[in-house]
Coordinates of N, CA and C in Angstrom, one line a residue:
X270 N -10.4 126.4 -180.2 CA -11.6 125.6 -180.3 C -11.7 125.2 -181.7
X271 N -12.2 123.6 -181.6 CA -12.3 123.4 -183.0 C -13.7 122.2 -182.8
X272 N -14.1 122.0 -184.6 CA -15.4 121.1 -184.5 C -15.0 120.1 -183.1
X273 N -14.3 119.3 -183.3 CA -14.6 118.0 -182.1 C -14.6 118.6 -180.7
X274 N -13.8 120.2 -180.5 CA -14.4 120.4 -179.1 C -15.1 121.0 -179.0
X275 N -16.3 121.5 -179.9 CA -17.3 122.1 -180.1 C -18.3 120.9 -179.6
X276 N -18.0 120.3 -180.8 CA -19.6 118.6 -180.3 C -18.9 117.6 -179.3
X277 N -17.8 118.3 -178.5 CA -17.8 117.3 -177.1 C -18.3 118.4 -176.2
X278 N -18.0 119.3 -176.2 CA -18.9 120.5 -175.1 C -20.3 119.6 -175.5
X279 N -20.3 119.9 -176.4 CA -22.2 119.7 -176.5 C -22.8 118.3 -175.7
X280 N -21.7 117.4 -176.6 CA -22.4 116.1 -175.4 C -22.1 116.4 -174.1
X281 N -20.9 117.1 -173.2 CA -20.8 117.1 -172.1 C -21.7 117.6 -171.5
X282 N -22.3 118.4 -172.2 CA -23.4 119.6 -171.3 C -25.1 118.5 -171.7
X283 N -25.1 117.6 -172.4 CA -26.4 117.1 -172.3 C -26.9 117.7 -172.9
X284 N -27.1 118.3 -174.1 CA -28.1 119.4 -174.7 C -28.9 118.0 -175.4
X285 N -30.3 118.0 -175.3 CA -31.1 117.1 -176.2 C -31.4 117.7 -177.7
X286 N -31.2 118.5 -177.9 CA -31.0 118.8 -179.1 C -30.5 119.7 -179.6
X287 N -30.0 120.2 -181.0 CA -29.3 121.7 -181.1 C -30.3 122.4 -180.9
X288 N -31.6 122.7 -181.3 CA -32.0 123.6 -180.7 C -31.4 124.6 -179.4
X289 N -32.0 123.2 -178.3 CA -31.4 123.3 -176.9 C -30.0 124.0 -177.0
X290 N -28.8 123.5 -177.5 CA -27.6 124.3 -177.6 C -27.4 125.7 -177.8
X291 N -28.4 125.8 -178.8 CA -28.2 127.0 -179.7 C -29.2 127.9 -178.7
X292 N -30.3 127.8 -177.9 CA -31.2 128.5 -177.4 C -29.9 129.0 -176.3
X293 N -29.2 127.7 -175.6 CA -27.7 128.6 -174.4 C -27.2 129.4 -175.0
X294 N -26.3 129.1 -176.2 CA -25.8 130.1 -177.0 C -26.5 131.3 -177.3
X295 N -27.5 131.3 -177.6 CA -28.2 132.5 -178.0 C -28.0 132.9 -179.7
X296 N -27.5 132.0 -180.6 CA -27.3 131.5 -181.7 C -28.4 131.0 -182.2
X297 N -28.9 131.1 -183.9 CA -30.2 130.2 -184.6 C -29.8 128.7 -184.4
X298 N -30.7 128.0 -184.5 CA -30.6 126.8 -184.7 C -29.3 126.2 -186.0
X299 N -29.3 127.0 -187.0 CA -28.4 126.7 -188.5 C -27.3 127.0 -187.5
X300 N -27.0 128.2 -187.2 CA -25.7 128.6 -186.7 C -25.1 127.4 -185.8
X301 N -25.9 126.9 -184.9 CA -25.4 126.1 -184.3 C -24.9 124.7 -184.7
X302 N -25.7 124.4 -185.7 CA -25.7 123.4 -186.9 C -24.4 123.2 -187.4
X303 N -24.1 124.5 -188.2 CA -22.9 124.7 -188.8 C -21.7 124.8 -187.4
X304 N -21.8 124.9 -186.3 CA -20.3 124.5 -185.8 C -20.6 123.2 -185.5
X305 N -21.1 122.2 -184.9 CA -21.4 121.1 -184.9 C -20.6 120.1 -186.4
X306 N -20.9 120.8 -187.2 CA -19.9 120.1 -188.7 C -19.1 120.9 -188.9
X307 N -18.8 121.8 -188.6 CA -17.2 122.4 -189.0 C -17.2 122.9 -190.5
X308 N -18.7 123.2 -191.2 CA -18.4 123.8 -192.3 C -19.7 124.6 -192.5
X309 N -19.5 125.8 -193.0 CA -20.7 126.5 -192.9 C -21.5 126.1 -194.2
X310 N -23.0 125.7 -194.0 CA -23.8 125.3 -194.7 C -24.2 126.5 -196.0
X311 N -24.1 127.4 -195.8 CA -24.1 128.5 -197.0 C -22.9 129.2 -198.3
X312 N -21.9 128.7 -197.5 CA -20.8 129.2 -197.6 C -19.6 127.6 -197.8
X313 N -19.9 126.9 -197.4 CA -19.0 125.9 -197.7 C -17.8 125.8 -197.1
X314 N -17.4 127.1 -196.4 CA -16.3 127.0 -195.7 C -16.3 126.9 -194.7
X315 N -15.2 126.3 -193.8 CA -14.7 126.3 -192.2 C -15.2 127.3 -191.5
X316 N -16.0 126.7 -190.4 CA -16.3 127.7 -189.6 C -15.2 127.9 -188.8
X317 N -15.5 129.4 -188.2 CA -14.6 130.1 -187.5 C -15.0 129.7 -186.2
X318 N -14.4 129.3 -185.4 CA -14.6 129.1 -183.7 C -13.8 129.8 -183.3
X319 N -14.3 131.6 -183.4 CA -13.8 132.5 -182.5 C -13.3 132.3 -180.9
X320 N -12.6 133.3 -180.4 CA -12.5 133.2 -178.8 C -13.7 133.5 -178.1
X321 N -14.6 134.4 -178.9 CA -16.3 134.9 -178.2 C -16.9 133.4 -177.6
X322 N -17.1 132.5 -178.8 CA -17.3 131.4 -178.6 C -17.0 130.1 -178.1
X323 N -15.8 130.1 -177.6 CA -14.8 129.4 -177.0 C -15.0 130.2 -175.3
X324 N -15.4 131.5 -175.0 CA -15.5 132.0 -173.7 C -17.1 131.7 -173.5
X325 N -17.7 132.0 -174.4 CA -19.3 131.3 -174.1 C -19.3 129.8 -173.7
X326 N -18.8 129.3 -174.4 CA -19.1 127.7 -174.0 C -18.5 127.3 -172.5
X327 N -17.0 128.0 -172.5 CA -16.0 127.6 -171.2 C -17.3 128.5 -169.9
X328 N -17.9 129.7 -170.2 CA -19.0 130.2 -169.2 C -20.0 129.1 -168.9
X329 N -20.9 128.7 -169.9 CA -22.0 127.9 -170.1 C -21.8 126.8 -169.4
X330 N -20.7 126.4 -169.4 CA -20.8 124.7 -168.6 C -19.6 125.1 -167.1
X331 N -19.4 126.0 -166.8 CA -19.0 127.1 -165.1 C -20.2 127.0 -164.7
X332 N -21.4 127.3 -165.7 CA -22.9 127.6 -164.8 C -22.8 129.2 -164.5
X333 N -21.9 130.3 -165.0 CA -21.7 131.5 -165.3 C -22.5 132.2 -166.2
X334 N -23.4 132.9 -165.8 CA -25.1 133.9 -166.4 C -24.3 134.8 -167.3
X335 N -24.7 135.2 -168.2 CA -24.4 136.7 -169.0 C -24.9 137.7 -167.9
X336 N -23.8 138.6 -168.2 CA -24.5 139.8 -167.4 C -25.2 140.4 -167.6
X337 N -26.1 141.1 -166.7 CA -27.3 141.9 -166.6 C -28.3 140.9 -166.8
X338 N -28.3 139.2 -166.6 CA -29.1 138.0 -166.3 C -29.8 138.0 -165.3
X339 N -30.9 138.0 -165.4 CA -32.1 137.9 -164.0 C -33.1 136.7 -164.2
X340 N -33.4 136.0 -163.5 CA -34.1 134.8 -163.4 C -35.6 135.4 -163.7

C-alpha cells in the first residue's frame, strides 16, 4: 500500500471527510491526514503503510467488524 492507494480507498469508500476516515480507522484525525499525503506532518518523512493498515482498509470496505464488535 502506498499514498495513491491509500486516497483511492478513501474516495472508494465515500468518507465525507477525514475525520469520517479516521473515526473507521480508529486513527486521529492528523494520523489520517498524514497518510492521505504520504508524508508525516511532524517528522517530514514517508509514511509507513504497514500491512496492519493495508488489512484494515482491505476489512473496512469487505464490510468486515473488528472483533469483539457489537452494534
Amino acid at each position: 500500500m502506498d499514498k495513491n492507494d491509500f486516497v483511492e480507498w478513501h474516495k472508494r469508500l465515500g468518507f465525507p471527510s477525514q475525520s469520517a476516515g479516521a473515526a473507521a480507522l480508529g486513527v486521529k484525525r492528523s494520523t489520517y491526514a498524514n497518510y492521505m499525503g504520504g508524508i508525516s506532518r511532524t517528522t517530514g518523512k514517508p509514511v509507513d503503510y504497514d500491512l496492519r493498515l493495508a488489512y484494515a482498509c482491505a476489512a473496512i470496505e469487505a464490510g468486515i467488524k473488528p472483533l469483539g464488535y457489537q452494534d
